CSV table of N, CA and C in Angstrom, one decimal:
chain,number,residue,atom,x,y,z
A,10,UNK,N,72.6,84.1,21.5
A,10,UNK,CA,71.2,84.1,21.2
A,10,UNK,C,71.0,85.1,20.0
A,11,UNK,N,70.3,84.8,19.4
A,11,UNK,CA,69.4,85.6,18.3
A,11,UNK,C,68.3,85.6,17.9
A,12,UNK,N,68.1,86.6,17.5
A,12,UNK,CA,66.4,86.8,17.5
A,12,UNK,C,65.8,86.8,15.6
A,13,UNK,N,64.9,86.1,15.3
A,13,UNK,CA,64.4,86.3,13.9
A,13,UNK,C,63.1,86.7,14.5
A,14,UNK,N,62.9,87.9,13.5
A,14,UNK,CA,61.2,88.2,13.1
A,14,UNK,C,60.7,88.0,11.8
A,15,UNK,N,59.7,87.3,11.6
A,15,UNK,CA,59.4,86.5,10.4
A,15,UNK,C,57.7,86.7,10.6
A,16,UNK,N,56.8,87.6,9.7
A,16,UNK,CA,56.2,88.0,10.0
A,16,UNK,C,55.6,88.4,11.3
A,17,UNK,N,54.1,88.2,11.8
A,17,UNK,CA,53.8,88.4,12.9
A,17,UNK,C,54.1,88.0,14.4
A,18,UNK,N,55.5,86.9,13.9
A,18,UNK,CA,56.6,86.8,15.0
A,18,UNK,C,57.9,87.4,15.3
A,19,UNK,N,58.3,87.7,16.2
A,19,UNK,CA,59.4,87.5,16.5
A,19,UNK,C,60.0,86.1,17.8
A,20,UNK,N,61.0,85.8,17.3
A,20,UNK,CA,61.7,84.4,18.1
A,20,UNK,C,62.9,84.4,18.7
A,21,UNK,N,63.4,84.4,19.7
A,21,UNK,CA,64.9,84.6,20.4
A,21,UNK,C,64.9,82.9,20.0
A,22,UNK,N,65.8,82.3,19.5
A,22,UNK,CA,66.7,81.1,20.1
A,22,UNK,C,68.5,80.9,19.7
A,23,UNK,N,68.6,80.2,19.9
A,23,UNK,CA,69.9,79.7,20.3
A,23,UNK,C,70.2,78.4,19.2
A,24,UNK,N,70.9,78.8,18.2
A,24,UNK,CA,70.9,77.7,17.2
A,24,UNK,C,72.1,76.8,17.3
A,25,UNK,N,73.5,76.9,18.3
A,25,UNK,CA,74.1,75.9,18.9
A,25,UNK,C,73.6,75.0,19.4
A,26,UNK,N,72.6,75.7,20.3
A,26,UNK,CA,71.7,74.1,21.3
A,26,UNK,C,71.1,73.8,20.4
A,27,UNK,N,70.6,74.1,19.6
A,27,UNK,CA,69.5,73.5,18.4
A,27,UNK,C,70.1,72.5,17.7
A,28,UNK,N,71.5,73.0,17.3
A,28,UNK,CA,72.5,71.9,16.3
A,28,UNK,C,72.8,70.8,17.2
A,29,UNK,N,72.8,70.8,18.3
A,29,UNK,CA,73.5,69.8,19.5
A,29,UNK,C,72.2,69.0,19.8
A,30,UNK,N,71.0,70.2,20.0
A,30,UNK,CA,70.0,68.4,20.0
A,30,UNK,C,70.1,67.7,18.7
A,31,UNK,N,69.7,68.1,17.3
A,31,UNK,CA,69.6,67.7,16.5
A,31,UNK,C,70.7,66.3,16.2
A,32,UNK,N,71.9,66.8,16.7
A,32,UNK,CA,73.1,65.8,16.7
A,32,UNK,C,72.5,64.6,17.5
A,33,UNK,N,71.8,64.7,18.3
A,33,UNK,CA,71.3,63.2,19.3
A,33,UNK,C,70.3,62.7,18.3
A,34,UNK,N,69.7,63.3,17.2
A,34,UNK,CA,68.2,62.6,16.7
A,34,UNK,C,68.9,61.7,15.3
A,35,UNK,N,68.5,60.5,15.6
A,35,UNK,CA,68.6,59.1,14.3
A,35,UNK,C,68.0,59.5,13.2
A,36,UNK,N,67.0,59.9,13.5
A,36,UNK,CA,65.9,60.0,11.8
A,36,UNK,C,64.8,61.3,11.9
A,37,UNK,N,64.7,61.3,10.9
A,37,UNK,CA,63.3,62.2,10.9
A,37,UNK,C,61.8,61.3,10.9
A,38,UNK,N,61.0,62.4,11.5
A,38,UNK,CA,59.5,61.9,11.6
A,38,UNK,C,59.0,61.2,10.9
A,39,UNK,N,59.2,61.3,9.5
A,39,UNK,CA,58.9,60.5,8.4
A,39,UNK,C,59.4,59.2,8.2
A,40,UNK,N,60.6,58.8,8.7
A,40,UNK,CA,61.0,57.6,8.3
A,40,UNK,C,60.7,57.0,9.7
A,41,UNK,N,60.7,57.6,10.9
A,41,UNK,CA,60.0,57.1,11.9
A,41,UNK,C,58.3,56.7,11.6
A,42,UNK,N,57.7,57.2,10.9
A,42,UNK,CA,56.1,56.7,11.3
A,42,UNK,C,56.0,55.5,10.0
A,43,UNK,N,56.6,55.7,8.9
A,43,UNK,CA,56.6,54.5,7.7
A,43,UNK,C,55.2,54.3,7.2
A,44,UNK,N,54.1,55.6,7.2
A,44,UNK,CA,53.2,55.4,6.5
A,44,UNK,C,53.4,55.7,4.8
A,45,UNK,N,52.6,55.7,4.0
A,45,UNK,CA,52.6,55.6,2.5
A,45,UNK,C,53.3,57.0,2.4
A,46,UNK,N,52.0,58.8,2.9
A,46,UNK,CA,52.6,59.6,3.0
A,46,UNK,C,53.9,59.6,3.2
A,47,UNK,N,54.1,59.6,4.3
A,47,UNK,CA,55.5,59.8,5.3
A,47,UNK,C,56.7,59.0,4.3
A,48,UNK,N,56.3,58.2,3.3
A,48,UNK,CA,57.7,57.9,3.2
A,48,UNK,C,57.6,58.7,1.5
A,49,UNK,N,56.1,58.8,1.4
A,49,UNK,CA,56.5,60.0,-0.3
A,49,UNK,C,57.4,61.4,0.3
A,50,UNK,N,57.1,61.7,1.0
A,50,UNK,CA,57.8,62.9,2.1
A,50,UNK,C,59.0,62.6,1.9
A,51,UNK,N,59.5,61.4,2.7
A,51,UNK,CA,61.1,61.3,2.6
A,51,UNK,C,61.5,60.9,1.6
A,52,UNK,N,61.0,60.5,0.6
A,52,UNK,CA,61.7,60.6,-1.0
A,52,UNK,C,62.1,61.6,-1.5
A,53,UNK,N,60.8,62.4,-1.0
A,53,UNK,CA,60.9,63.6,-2.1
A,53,UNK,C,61.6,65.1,-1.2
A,54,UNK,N,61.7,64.6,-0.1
A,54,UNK,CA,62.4,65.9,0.9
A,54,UNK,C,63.4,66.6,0.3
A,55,UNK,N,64.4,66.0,-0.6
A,55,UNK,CA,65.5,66.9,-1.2
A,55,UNK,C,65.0,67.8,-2.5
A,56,UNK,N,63.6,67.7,-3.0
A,56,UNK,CA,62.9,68.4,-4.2
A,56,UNK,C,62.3,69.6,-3.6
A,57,UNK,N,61.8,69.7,-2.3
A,57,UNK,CA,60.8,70.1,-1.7
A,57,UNK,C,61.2,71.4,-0.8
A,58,UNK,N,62.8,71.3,-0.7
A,58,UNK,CA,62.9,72.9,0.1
A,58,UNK,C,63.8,73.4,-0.8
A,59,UNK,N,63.6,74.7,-1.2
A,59,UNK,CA,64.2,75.4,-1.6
A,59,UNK,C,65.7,75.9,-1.1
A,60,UNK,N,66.7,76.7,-1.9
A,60,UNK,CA,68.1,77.3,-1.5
A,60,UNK,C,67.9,78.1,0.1
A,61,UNK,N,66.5,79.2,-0.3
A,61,UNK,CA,66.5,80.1,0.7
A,61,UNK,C,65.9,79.1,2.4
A,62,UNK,N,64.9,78.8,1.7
A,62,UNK,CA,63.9,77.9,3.0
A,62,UNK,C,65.5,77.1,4.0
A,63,UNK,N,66.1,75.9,3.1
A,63,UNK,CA,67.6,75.1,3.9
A,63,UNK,C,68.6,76.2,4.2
A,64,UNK,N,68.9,77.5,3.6
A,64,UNK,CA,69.5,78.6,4.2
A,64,UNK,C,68.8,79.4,6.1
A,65,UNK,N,67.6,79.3,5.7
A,65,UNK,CA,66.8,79.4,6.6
A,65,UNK,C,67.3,78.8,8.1
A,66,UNK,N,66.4,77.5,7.6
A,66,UNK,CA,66.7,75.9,8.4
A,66,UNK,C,68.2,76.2,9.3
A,67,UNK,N,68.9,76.6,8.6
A,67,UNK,CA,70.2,76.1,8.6
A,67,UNK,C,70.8,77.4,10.2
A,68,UNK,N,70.6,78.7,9.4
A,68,UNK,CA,70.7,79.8,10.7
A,68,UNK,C,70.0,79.5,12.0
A,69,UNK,N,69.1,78.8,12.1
A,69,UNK,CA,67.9,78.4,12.8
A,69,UNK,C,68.8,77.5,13.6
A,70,UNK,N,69.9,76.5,13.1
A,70,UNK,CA,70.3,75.3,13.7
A,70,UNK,C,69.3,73.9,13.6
A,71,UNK,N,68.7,74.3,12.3
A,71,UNK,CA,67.8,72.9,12.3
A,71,UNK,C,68.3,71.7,11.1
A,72,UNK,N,68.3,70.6,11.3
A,72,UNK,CA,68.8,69.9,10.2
A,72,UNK,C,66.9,69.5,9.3
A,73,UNK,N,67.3,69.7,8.2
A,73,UNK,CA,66.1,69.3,6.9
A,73,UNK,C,65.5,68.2,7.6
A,74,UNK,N,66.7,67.2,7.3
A,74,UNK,CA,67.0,65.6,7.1
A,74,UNK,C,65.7,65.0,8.2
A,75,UNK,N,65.5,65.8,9.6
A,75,UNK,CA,65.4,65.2,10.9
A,75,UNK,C,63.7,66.1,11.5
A,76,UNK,N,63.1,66.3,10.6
A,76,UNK,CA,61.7,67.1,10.9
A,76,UNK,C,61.0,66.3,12.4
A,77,UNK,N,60.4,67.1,13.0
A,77,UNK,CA,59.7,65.6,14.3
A,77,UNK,C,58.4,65.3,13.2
A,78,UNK,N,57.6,65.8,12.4
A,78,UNK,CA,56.6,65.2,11.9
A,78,UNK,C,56.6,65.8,10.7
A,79,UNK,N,55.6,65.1,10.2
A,79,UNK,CA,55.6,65.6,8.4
A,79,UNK,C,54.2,65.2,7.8
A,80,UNK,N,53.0,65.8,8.4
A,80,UNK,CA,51.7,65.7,8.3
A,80,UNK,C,51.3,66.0,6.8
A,81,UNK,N,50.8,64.7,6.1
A,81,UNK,CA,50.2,64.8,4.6
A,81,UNK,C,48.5,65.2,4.9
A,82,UNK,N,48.1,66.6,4.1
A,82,UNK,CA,47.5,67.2,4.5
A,82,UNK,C,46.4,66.7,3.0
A,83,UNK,N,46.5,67.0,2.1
A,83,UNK,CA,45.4,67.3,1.5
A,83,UNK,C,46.7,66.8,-0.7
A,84,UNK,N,45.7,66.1,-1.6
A,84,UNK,CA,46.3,66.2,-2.6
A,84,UNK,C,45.5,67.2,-3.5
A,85,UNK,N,46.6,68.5,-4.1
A,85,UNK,CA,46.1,69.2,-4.6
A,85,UNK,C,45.6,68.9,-6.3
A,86,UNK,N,44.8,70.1,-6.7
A,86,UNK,CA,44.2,70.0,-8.2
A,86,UNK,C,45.5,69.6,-9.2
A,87,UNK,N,46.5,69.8,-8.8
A,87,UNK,CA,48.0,69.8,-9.6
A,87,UNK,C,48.3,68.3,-9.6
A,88,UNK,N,47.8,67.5,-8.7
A,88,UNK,CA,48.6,66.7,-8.5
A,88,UNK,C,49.4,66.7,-7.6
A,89,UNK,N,50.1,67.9,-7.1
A,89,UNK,CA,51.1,67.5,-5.8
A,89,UNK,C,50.0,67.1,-4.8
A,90,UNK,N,51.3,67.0,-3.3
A,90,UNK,CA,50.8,66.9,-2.2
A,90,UNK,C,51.1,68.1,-1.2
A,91,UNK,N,50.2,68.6,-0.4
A,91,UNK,CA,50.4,69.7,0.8
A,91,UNK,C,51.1,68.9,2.1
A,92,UNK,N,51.8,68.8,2.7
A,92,UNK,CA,52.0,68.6,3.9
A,92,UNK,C,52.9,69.5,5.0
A,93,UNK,N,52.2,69.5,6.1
A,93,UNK,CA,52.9,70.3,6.8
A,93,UNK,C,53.9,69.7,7.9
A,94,UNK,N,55.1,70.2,7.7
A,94,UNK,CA,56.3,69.6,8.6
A,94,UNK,C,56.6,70.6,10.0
A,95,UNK,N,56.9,69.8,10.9
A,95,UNK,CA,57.1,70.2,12.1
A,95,UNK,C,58.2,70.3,12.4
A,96,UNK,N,59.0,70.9,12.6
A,96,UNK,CA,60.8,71.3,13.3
A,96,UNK,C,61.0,71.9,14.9
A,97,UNK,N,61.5,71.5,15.7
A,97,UNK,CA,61.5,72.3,16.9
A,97,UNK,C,63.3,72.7,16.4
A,98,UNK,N,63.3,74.2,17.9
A,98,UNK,CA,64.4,74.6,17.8
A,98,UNK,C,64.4,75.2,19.4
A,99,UNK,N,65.4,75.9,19.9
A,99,UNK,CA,65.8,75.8,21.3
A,99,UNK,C,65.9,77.3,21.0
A,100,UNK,N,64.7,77.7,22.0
A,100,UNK,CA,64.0,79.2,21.9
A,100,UNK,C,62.8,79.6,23.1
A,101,UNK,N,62.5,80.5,22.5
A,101,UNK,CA,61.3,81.2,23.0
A,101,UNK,C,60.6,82.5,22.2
A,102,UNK,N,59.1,82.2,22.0
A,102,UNK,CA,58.2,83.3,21.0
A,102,UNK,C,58.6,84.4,21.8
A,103,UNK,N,59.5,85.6,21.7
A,103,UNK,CA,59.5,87.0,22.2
A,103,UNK,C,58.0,87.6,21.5
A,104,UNK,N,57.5,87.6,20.5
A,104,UNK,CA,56.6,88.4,20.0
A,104,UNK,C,55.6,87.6,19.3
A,105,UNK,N,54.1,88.2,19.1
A,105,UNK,CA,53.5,87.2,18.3
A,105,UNK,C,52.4,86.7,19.1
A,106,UNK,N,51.5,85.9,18.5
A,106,UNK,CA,50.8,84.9,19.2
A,106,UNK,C,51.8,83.1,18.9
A,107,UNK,N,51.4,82.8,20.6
A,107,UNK,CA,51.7,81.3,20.5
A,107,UNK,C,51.6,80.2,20.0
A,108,UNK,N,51.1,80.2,19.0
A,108,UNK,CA,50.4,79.1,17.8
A,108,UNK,C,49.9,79.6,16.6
A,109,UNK,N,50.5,78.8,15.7
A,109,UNK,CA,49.7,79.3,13.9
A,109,UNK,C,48.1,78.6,13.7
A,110,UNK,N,46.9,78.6,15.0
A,110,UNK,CA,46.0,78.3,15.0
A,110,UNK,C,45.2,79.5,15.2
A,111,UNK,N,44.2,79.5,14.5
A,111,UNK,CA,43.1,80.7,14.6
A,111,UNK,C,42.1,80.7,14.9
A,112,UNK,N,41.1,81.1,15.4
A,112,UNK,CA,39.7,80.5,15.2
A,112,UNK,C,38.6,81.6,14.9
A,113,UNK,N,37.9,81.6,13.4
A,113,UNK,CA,37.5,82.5,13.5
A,113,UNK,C,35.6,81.8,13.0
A,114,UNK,N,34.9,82.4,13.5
A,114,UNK,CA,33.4,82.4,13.2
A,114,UNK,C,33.0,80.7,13.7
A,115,UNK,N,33.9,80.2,14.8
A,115,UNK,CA,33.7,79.5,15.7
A,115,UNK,C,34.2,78.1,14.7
A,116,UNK,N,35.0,78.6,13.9
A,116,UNK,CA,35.9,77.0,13.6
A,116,UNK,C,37.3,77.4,13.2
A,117,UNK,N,38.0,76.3,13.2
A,117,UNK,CA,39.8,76.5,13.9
A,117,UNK,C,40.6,76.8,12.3
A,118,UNK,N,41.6,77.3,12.2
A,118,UNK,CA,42.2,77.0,11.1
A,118,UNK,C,43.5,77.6,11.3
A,119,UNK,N,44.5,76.6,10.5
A,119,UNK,CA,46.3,76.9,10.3
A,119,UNK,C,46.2,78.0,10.0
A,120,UNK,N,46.7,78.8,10.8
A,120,UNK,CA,47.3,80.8,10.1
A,120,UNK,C,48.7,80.5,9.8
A,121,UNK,N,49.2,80.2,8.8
A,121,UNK,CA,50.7,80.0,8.3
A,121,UNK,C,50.9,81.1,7.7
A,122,UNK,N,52.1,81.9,7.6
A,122,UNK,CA,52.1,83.2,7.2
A,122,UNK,C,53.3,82.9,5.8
A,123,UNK,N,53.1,83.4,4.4
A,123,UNK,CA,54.0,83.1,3.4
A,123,UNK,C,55.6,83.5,3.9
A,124,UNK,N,56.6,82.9,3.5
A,124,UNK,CA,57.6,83.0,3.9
A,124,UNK,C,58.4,82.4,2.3
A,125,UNK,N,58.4,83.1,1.1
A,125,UNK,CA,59.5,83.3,0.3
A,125,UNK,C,58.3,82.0,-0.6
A,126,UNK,N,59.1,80.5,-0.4
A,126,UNK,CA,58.0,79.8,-1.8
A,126,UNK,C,57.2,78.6,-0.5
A,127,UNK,N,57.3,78.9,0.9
A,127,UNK,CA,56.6,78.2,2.0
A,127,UNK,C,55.7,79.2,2.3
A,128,UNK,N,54.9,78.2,3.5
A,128,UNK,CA,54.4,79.0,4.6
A,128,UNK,C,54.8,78.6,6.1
A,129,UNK,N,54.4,79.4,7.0
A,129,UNK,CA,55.5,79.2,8.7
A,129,UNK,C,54.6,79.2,9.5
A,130,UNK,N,54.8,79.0,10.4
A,130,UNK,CA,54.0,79.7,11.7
A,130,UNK,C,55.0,79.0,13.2
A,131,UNK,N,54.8,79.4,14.1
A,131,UNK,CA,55.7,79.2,15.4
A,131,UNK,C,54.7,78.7,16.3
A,132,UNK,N,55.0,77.9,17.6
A,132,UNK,CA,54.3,77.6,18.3
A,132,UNK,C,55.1,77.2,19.4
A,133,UNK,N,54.6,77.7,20.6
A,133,UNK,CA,55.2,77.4,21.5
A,133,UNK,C,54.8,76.2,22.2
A,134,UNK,N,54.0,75.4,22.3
A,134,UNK,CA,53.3,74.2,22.9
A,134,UNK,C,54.9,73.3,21.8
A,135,UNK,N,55.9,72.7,23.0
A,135,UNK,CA,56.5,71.4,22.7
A,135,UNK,C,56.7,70.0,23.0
A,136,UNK,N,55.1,70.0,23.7
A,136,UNK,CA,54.9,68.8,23.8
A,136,UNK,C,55.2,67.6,23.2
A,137,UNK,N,55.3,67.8,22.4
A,137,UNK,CA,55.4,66.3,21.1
A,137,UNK,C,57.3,66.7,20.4
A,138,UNK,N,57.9,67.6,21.5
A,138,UNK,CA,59.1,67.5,21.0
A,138,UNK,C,60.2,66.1,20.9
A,139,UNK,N,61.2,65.5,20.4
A,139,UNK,CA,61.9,64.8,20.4
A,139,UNK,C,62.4,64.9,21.4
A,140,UNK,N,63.0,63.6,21.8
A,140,UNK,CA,63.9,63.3,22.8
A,140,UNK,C,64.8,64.5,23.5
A,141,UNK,N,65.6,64.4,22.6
A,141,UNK,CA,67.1,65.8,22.5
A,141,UNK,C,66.3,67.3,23.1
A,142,UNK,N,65.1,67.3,22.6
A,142,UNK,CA,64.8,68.5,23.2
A,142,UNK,C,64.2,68.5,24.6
A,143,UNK,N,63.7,67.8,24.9
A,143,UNK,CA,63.1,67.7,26.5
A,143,UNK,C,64.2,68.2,27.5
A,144,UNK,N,63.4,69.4,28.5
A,144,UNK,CA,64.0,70.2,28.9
A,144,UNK,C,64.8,71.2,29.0
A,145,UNK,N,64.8,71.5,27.5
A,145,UNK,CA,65.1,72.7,27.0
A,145,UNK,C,63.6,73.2,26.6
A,146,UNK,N,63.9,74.9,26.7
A,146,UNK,CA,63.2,76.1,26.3
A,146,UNK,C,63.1,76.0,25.0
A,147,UNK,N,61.6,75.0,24.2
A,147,UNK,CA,61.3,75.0,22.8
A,147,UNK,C,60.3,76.1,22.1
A,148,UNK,N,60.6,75.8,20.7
A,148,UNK,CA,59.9,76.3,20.4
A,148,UNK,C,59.2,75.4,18.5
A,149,UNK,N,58.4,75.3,18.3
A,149,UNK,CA,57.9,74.5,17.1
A,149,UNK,C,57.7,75.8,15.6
A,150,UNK,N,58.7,75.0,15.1
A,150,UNK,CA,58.4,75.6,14.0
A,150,UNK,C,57.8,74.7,12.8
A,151,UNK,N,56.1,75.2,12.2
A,151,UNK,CA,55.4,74.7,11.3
A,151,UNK,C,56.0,75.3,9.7
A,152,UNK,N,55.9,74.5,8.9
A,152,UNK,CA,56.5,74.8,7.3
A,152,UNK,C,55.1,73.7,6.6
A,153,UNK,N,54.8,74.8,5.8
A,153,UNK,CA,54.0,73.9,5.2
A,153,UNK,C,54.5,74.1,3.7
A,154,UNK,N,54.5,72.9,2.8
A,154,UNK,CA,55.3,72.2,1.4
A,154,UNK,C,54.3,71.8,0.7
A,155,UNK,N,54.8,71.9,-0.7
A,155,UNK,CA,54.5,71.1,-1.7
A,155,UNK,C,55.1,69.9,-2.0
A,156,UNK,N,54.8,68.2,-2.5
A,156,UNK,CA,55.7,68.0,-3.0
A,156,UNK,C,55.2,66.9,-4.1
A,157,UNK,N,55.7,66.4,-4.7
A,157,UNK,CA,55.6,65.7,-6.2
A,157,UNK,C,55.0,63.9,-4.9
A,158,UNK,N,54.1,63.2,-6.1
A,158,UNK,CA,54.2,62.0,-5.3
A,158,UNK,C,55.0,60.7,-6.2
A,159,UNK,N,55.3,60.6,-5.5
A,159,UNK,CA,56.3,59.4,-6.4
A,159,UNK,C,56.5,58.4,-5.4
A,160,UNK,N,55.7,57.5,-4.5
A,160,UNK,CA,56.0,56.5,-4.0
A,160,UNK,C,55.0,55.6,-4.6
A,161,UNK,N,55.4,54.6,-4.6
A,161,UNK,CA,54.4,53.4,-5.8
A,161,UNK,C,53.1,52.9,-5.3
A,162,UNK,N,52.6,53.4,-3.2
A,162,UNK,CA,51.2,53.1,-3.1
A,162,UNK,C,50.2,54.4,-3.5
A,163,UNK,N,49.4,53.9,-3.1
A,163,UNK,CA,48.0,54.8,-3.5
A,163,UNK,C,47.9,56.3,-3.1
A,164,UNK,N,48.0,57.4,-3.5
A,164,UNK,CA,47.5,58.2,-3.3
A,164,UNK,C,46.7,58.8,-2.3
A,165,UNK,N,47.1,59.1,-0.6
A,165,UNK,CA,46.2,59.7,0.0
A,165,UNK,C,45.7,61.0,-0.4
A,166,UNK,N,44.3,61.5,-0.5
A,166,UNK,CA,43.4,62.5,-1.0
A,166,UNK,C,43.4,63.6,-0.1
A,167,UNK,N,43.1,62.9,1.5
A,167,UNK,CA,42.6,63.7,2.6
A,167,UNK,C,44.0,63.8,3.9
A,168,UNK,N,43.6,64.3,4.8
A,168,UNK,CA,45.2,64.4,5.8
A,168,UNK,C,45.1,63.3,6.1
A,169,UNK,N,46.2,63.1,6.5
A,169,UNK,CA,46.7,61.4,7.2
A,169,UNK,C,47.6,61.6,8.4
């Protein structure tokens, strides 16, 4: 076991079990749901994480390739797209609050904390985990990305 603290968290998991579910999962979320988004995502997934972020990934026991979801959030003034990718890993939040959700002056919002050229947040609700992880001690890690659009349909504006 090992523990990362990455801002207002700290995380115990276990990145052997993590590599071993990951070995059971066929695809990532993206090529699983085959919307417009989801598949500019999986085009552009090799542009979109950096050396440190897949160094990251990697200590964690998470494969890039195999995200459970990949929520297209919003198209920025630049031109790119925001989306936030979902990764479980085989753990437990030692420290922190349980979710990168906040609520302040009586409406909800992502608290993702900067992490190098991302933002992160942890969450312990694994409900919507993959297969491979059911039954193991999860934990959800949120990454939220930029990335270029280059798939040939329309442009979504708003989250999808």
């Amino acid at each position: 076991m090992q523990t990362i603290a990455l801002q207002k968290w700290a995380v115990d998991n276990e990145p052997d079990l993590t590599r071993e579910a990951y070995a059971q999962i066929e695809c990532g979320g993206a090529e699983d749901c085959g919307c417009e988004a989801c598949f500019n995502f999986a085009t552009t997934r090799h542009l979109i994480y950096s050396a440190e972020v897949l160094e990251f990934l990697e200590w964690l026991g998470i494969d890039p390739q195999l995200e459970a979801c990949a929520r297209h959030e919003a198209r920025l003034a630049s031109g790119a797209h925001r989306y936030t990718v979902s990764f479980y890993l085989v753990g437990r939040i030692a420290r922190g609050p349980s979710t990168p959700i906040a609520r302040r002056r009586g409406r909800t919002y992502q608290s993702l904390e900067p992490a190098g050229d991302v933002q992160v947040g942890f969450c312990a609700d694994a409900s919507d985990a993959p297969e491979a992880f059911r039954g193991l001690p999860c934990v959800r890690l949120e990454v939220r990305v930029v990335a270029p659009w280059v798939a040939n349909g329309p442009e979504p504006r708003g989250p999808n």
